[in-house]
Short mmCIF file of C-alpha atoms in Angstrom, two decimals:
data_model
loop_
_atom_site.label_atom_id
_atom_site.label_comp_id
_atom_site.label_asym_id
_atom_site.label_seq_id
_atom_site.Cartn_x
_atom_site.Cartn_y
_atom_site.Cartn_z
CA UNK A 262 118.40 164.15 118.44
CA UNK A 263 122.01 163.06 118.34
CA UNK A 264 120.93 159.53 119.25
CA UNK A 265 118.39 159.46 116.41
CA UNK A 266 120.99 160.82 114.01
CA UNK A 267 123.42 158.10 115.02
CA UNK A 268 120.78 155.35 114.61
CA UNK A 269 119.89 156.71 111.16
CA UNK A 270 123.57 156.72 110.12
CA UNK A 271 124.01 153.13 111.25
CA UNK A 272 120.83 152.10 109.41
CA UNK A 273 121.98 153.70 106.17
CA UNK A 274 125.40 152.06 106.47
CA UNK A 275 123.86 148.62 107.04
CA UNK A 276 121.49 149.13 104.10
CA UNK A 277 124.38 150.09 101.82
CA UNK A 278 126.32 147.05 102.95
CA UNK A 279 123.37 144.73 102.25
CA UNK A 280 122.68 146.36 98.88
CA UNK A 281 126.27 145.71 97.88
CA UNK A 282 125.66 142.01 98.34
CA UNK A 283 122.13 141.90 96.87
CA UNK A 284 121.39 140.81 93.32
CA UNK A 285 121.22 143.68 90.86
CA UNK A 286 119.67 144.46 87.51
CA UNK A 287 117.00 141.72 87.31
CA UNK A 288 115.51 141.70 83.80
CA UNK A 289 113.00 139.72 81.77
CA UNK A 290 112.73 139.34 78.01
CA UNK A 291 109.41 137.88 76.84
CA UNK A 292 106.81 138.13 74.11
CA UNK A 293 107.26 140.14 70.96
CA UNK A 294 109.24 142.81 72.76
CA UNK A 295 112.94 142.99 71.93
CA UNK A 296 113.79 144.88 75.09
CA UNK A 297 114.29 143.64 78.60
CA UNK A 298 111.77 144.55 81.27
CA UNK A 299 113.24 146.03 84.42
CA UNK A 300 112.22 143.90 87.43
CA UNK A 301 114.07 145.90 90.06
CA UNK A 302 110.97 147.98 90.85
CA UNK A 303 108.74 144.98 91.40
CA UNK A 304 107.28 141.95 89.63
CA UNK A 305 106.03 142.41 86.06
CA UNK A 306 103.06 140.65 84.47
CA UNK A 307 103.22 139.70 80.80
CA UNK A 308 100.70 138.12 78.43
CA UNK A 309 101.82 135.64 75.77
CA UNK A 310 100.24 134.30 72.61
CA UNK A 311 100.08 130.52 72.92
CA UNK A 312 100.47 130.02 69.18
CA UNK A 313 103.67 132.09 69.10
CA UNK A 314 106.88 130.44 70.19
CA UNK A 315 108.35 133.30 72.20
CA UNK A 316 111.68 133.33 73.94
CA UNK A 317 111.65 133.73 77.71
CA UNK A 318 114.86 135.03 79.25
CA UNK A 319 115.37 135.97 82.88
CA UNK A 320 118.70 137.29 84.08
CA UNK A 321 120.29 139.17 86.96
CA UNK A 322 123.74 140.08 88.25
CA UNK A 323 125.34 139.18 91.52
CA UNK A 324 128.73 140.41 92.68
CA UNK A 325 129.95 138.80 95.92
CA UNK A 326 131.63 140.93 98.50
CA UNK A 327 135.44 141.17 98.05
CA UNK A 328 137.64 139.04 100.22
CA UNK A 329 139.40 141.00 102.98
CA UNK A 330 143.00 141.85 102.20
CA UNK A 331 145.79 140.74 104.44
CA UNK A 332 148.68 142.88 105.54
CA UNK A 333 150.98 141.14 103.07
CA UNK A 334 148.85 142.10 100.07
CA UNK A 335 149.49 145.32 98.22
CA UNK A 336 146.92 148.06 98.04
CA UNK A 337 146.65 147.79 94.27
CA UNK A 338 146.17 144.00 94.29
CA UNK A 339 143.13 142.79 92.27
CA UNK A 340 139.85 142.24 94.09
CA UNK A 341 138.99 138.57 94.52
CA UNK A 342 135.45 137.42 95.17
CA UNK A 343 134.91 136.15 98.67
CA UNK A 344 132.46 133.31 97.96
CA UNK A 345 130.35 131.90 95.18
CA UNK A 346 126.60 131.34 95.48
CA UNK A 347 125.67 127.92 96.74
CA UNK A 348 122.30 127.66 95.00
CA UNK A 349 120.35 129.56 92.35
CA UNK A 350 117.10 128.31 90.85
CA UNK A 351 113.94 129.68 89.29
CA UNK A 352 110.64 128.01 90.17
CA UNK A 353 107.62 128.36 87.89
CA UNK A 354 104.39 127.62 89.70
CA UNK A 355 100.63 127.97 89.40
CA UNK A 356 98.88 128.94 92.63
CA UNK A 357 101.78 127.34 94.59
CA UNK A 358 100.38 123.90 93.70
CA UNK A 359 101.91 122.95 90.37
CA UNK A 360 105.64 123.69 90.33
CA UNK A 361 108.58 123.22 87.98
CA UNK A 362 112.10 124.18 89.15
CA UNK A 363 114.95 125.25 86.86
CA UNK A 364 118.59 125.63 87.81
CA UNK A 365 120.16 128.97 86.84
CA UNK A 366 123.74 129.01 85.61
CA UNK A 367 126.14 131.92 85.78
CA UNK A 368 128.65 133.23 83.30
CA UNK A 369 132.15 134.51 83.99
CA UNK A 370 130.92 138.06 84.55
CA UNK A 371 128.56 136.96 87.39
CA UNK A 372 125.45 137.23 85.21
CA UNK A 373 122.87 134.56 85.94
CA UNK A 374 120.48 133.76 83.09
CA UNK A 375 117.64 131.38 82.31
CA UNK A 376 116.37 130.67 78.79
CA UNK A 377 113.27 128.80 77.67
CA UNK A 378 110.96 128.82 74.68
CA UNK A 379 107.32 129.35 75.58
CA UNK A 380 106.43 126.13 73.74
CA UNK A 381 108.71 124.25 76.16
CA UNK A 382 106.71 125.22 79.21
CA UNK A 383 105.38 122.07 80.93
CA UNK A 384 101.85 121.16 79.89
CA UNK A 385 100.51 121.05 83.50
CA UNK A 386 101.58 124.68 84.04
CA UNK A 387 99.84 125.88 80.88
CA UNK A 388 96.77 123.71 81.50
CA UNK A 389 96.11 124.73 85.10
CA UNK A 390 97.03 128.35 84.47
CA UNK A 391 94.29 128.49 81.84
CA UNK A 392 91.83 126.30 83.76
CA UNK A 393 92.15 128.13 87.09
CA UNK A 394 92.73 131.58 85.63
CA UNK A 395 95.96 131.90 87.59
CA UNK A 396 99.25 133.26 86.20
CA UNK A 397 102.47 131.28 86.04
CA UNK A 398 104.62 132.82 88.75
CA UNK A 399 108.38 133.05 88.46
CA UNK A 400 110.04 132.94 91.87
CA UNK A 401 113.74 133.03 92.67
CA UNK A 402 115.59 130.88 95.20
CA UNK A 403 119.11 132.20 95.77
CA UNK A 404 121.57 131.25 98.50
CA UNK A 405 125.08 132.49 99.10
CA UNK A 406 127.29 133.05 102.11
CA UNK A 407 126.18 136.68 102.38
CA UNK A 408 122.45 136.43 101.79
CA UNK A 409 119.50 134.19 101.02
CA UNK A 410 116.57 135.00 98.75
CA UNK A 411 113.69 132.58 99.16
CA UNK A 412 110.46 132.57 97.19
CA UNK A 413 110.80 136.13 95.86
CA UNK A 414 108.37 136.86 93.03
CA UNK A 415 109.88 138.55 89.96
CA UNK A 416 107.38 138.02 87.15
CA UNK A 417 104.04 136.48 86.20
CA UNK A 418 103.12 134.93 82.84
CA UNK A 419 99.61 134.68 81.42
CA UNK A 420 98.38 133.24 78.14
CA UNK A 421 95.79 134.98 76.01
CA UNK A 422 92.77 132.69 76.38
CA UNK A 423 91.58 133.57 72.89
CA UNK A 424 94.69 131.89 71.49
CA UNK A 425 94.01 128.57 73.27
CA UNK A 426 91.10 126.62 71.81
CA UNK A 427 89.17 123.95 73.70
CA UNK A 428 90.76 121.29 71.53
CA UNK A 429 94.23 122.58 72.34
CA UNK A 430 93.40 122.70 76.03
CA UNK A 431 92.07 119.13 75.97
CA UNK A 432 95.29 117.96 74.32
CA UNK A 433 97.20 119.28 77.31
CA UNK A 434 95.18 117.06 79.64
CA UNK A 435 97.15 114.03 78.44
CA UNK A 436 99.89 114.89 80.90
CA UNK A 437 97.95 117.01 83.36
CA UNK A 438 95.74 114.42 85.13
CA UNK A 439 98.73 112.54 86.54
CA UNK A 440 100.03 115.76 88.04
CA UNK A 441 96.57 116.63 89.31
CA UNK A 442 96.21 113.20 90.86
CA UNK A 443 99.62 113.54 92.50
CA UNK A 444 98.77 116.92 94.07
CA UNK A 445 95.11 116.27 94.90
CA UNK A 446 93.77 115.27 98.29
CA UNK A 447 94.00 111.54 98.73
CA UNK A 448 90.91 109.60 99.88
CA UNK A 449 90.75 108.71 103.52
CA UNK A 450 91.88 105.20 104.33
CA UNK A 451 89.25 103.48 106.47
CA UNK A 452 90.22 100.07 107.80
CA UNK A 453 87.45 97.71 108.80
CA UNK A 454 88.63 95.61 111.70
CA UNK A 455 87.15 92.12 111.70
CA UNK A 456 85.14 91.05 114.69
CA UNK A 457 86.83 88.50 116.94
CA UNK A 458 85.89 84.90 116.04
CA UNK A 459 82.96 83.51 117.93
CA UNK A 460 83.75 80.76 120.42
CA UNK A 461 81.65 78.49 122.53
CA UNK A 462 81.05 79.32 126.13
CA UNK A 463 83.77 78.03 128.45
CA UNK A 464 81.21 76.35 130.68
CA UNK A 465 79.76 74.38 127.77
CA UNK A 466 83.25 73.38 126.63
CA UNK A 467 84.13 72.19 130.12
CA UNK A 468 80.97 70.06 130.24
CA UNK A 469 81.86 68.58 126.85
CA UNK A 470 85.37 67.68 128.05
CA UNK A 471 84.00 66.03 131.16
CA UNK A 472 81.53 64.09 129.02
CA UNK A 473 84.36 62.88 126.78
CA UNK A 474 86.38 61.77 129.79
CA UNK A 475 83.40 59.94 131.24
CA UNK A 476 82.77 58.28 127.92
CA UNK A 477 86.38 57.15 127.70
CA UNK A 478 86.21 55.84 131.27
CA UNK A 479 82.92 54.05 130.51
CA UNK A 480 84.54 52.43 127.48
CA UNK A 481 87.42 51.13 129.58
CA UNK A 482 85.05 49.80 132.23
CA UNK A 483 83.04 48.08 129.53
CA UNK A 484 86.19 46.44 128.23
CA UNK A 485 87.10 45.10 131.63
CA UNK A 486 83.53 43.92 132.23
CA UNK A 487 83.46 42.05 128.93
CA UNK A 488 86.68 40.18 129.72
CA UNK A 489 86.89 37.23 132.07
CA UNK A 490 89.82 38.42 134.14
CA UNK A 491 92.17 36.04 135.76
CA UNK A 492 95.45 36.46 137.50
CA UNK A 493 97.26 35.94 134.22
CA UNK A 494 95.74 39.13 132.77
CA UNK A 495 97.08 41.42 135.46
CA UNK A 496 100.66 40.60 136.03
CA UNK A 497 103.96 42.36 136.54
CA UNK A 498 106.14 39.37 135.76
CA UNK A 499 107.14 40.82 132.40
CA UNK A 500 109.19 44.01 131.88
CA UNK A 501 106.06 46.10 131.53
CA UNK A 502 102.89 44.59 132.94
CA UNK A 503 99.24 45.15 132.15
CA UNK A 504 98.73 47.73 134.92
CA UNK A 505 101.56 49.86 133.60
CA UNK A 506 100.10 49.87 130.07
CA UNK A 507 96.69 50.70 131.51
CA UNK A 508 98.09 53.61 133.48
CA UNK A 509 99.99 54.88 130.44
CA UNK A 510 96.89 54.68 128.26
CA UNK A 511 94.78 56.63 130.76
CA UNK A 512 97.47 59.25 131.29
CA UNK A 513 97.74 59.70 127.51
CA UNK A 514 94.01 60.31 127.12
CA UNK A 515 94.03 62.79 130.00
CA UNK A 516 97.06 64.54 128.49
CA UNK A 517 95.34 64.94 125.10
CA UNK A 518 92.26 66.44 126.70
CA UNK A 519 94.39 68.71 128.86
CA UNK A 520 96.34 69.95 125.77
CA UNK A 521 93.19 70.87 123.89
CA UNK A 522 91.77 72.51 126.98
CA UNK A 523 94.90 74.65 127.39
CA UNK A 524 94.73 75.70 123.75
CA UNK A 525 91.11 76.75 124.16
CA UNK A 526 91.93 78.83 127.22
CA UNK A 527 94.71 80.57 125.25
CA UNK A 528 97.56 79.36 127.41
CA UNK A 529 99.28 77.56 124.50
CA UNK A 530 99.56 78.55 120.86
CA UNK A 531 98.74 76.24 117.96
CA UNK A 532 102.35 75.06 117.50
CA UNK A 533 102.79 74.13 121.14
CA UNK A 534 99.45 72.32 121.08
CA UNK A 535 100.38 70.30 117.99
CA UNK A 536 103.68 69.34 119.59
CA UNK A 537 101.94 68.18 122.78
CA UNK A 538 99.24 66.25 120.93
CA UNK A 539 101.26 64.43 118.30
CA UNK A 540 104.64 63.99 119.98
CA UNK A 541 104.05 63.79 123.71
CA UNK A 542 100.66 62.06 123.90
CA UNK A 543 99.35 60.57 120.65
CA UNK A 544 102.21 58.18 119.88
CA UNK A 545 102.74 56.99 123.49
CA UNK A 546 98.97 56.63 124.02
CA UNK A 547 98.55 54.54 120.86
CA UNK A 548 101.48 52.33 121.86
CA UNK A 549 100.19 51.82 125.40
CA UNK A 550 96.65 51.17 124.16
CA UNK A 551 97.78 48.59 121.63
CA UNK A 552 99.84 46.74 124.25
CA UNK A 553 96.93 46.89 126.72
CA UNK A 554 94.42 45.43 124.27
CA UNK A 555 96.87 42.67 123.30
CA UNK A 556 97.27 41.66 126.93
CA UNK A 557 93.55 41.88 127.72
CA UNK A 558 92.51 39.78 124.78
#
């Protein structure tokens, strides 16, 4: 029993300490009433006339815990607040989907208040509250060094549907669809990957390359057969003789075919292939071929 009594005493002391740091006297002024509603016992629900521009006022008090006194301070020294709240905001929302935050400012006597005319409520809040039949919830976000209040409901606002005509409701849609589009589920992105490009069979390409080489060789043989060769045609007396030009021409043709074949197999990219074809083989092959034909004819 003594243990239970001690636990109960500690619990009461901790509760009193927390209550000293908690916000106090939350109140709401709304509608035609000239008196504040007490929100300390739980959230209150109010109904407003849309055609009446009512004042909405939410306020509460917060007194931070006093700073600890040092030994040098006198007993009758004034109490100084330990810390100031780091954040205080009121969030109006409909079904936790459409939200509008408001910063709450404090006065010198640690009273935090929020003021707004009912006509200044954002159109999406009024529209979706009426459309979905959900109230506009007022939730407090409060952060200080001693405590944190997150998403605590204090009041709910509803509009009398008889005071909102269909024409009035449709006029609110001017701003609402953008908010609805922003908060709605986005369509699924489906990417259609293109099929890989069709290519000829490697075996057929190889046969084609061989046929081209044979055709080039047949052309050269035909040239030599059509010319009445003599010892003057094939000579190495000059700096670069006919056999050298012939060898260079054949090597150039083989190099061009080899470059295209490597590109088809994927060993070289398009830039490397262009470099090989135009720089390494095309120009030297044309030069060697021209010199060869000049000597043969």
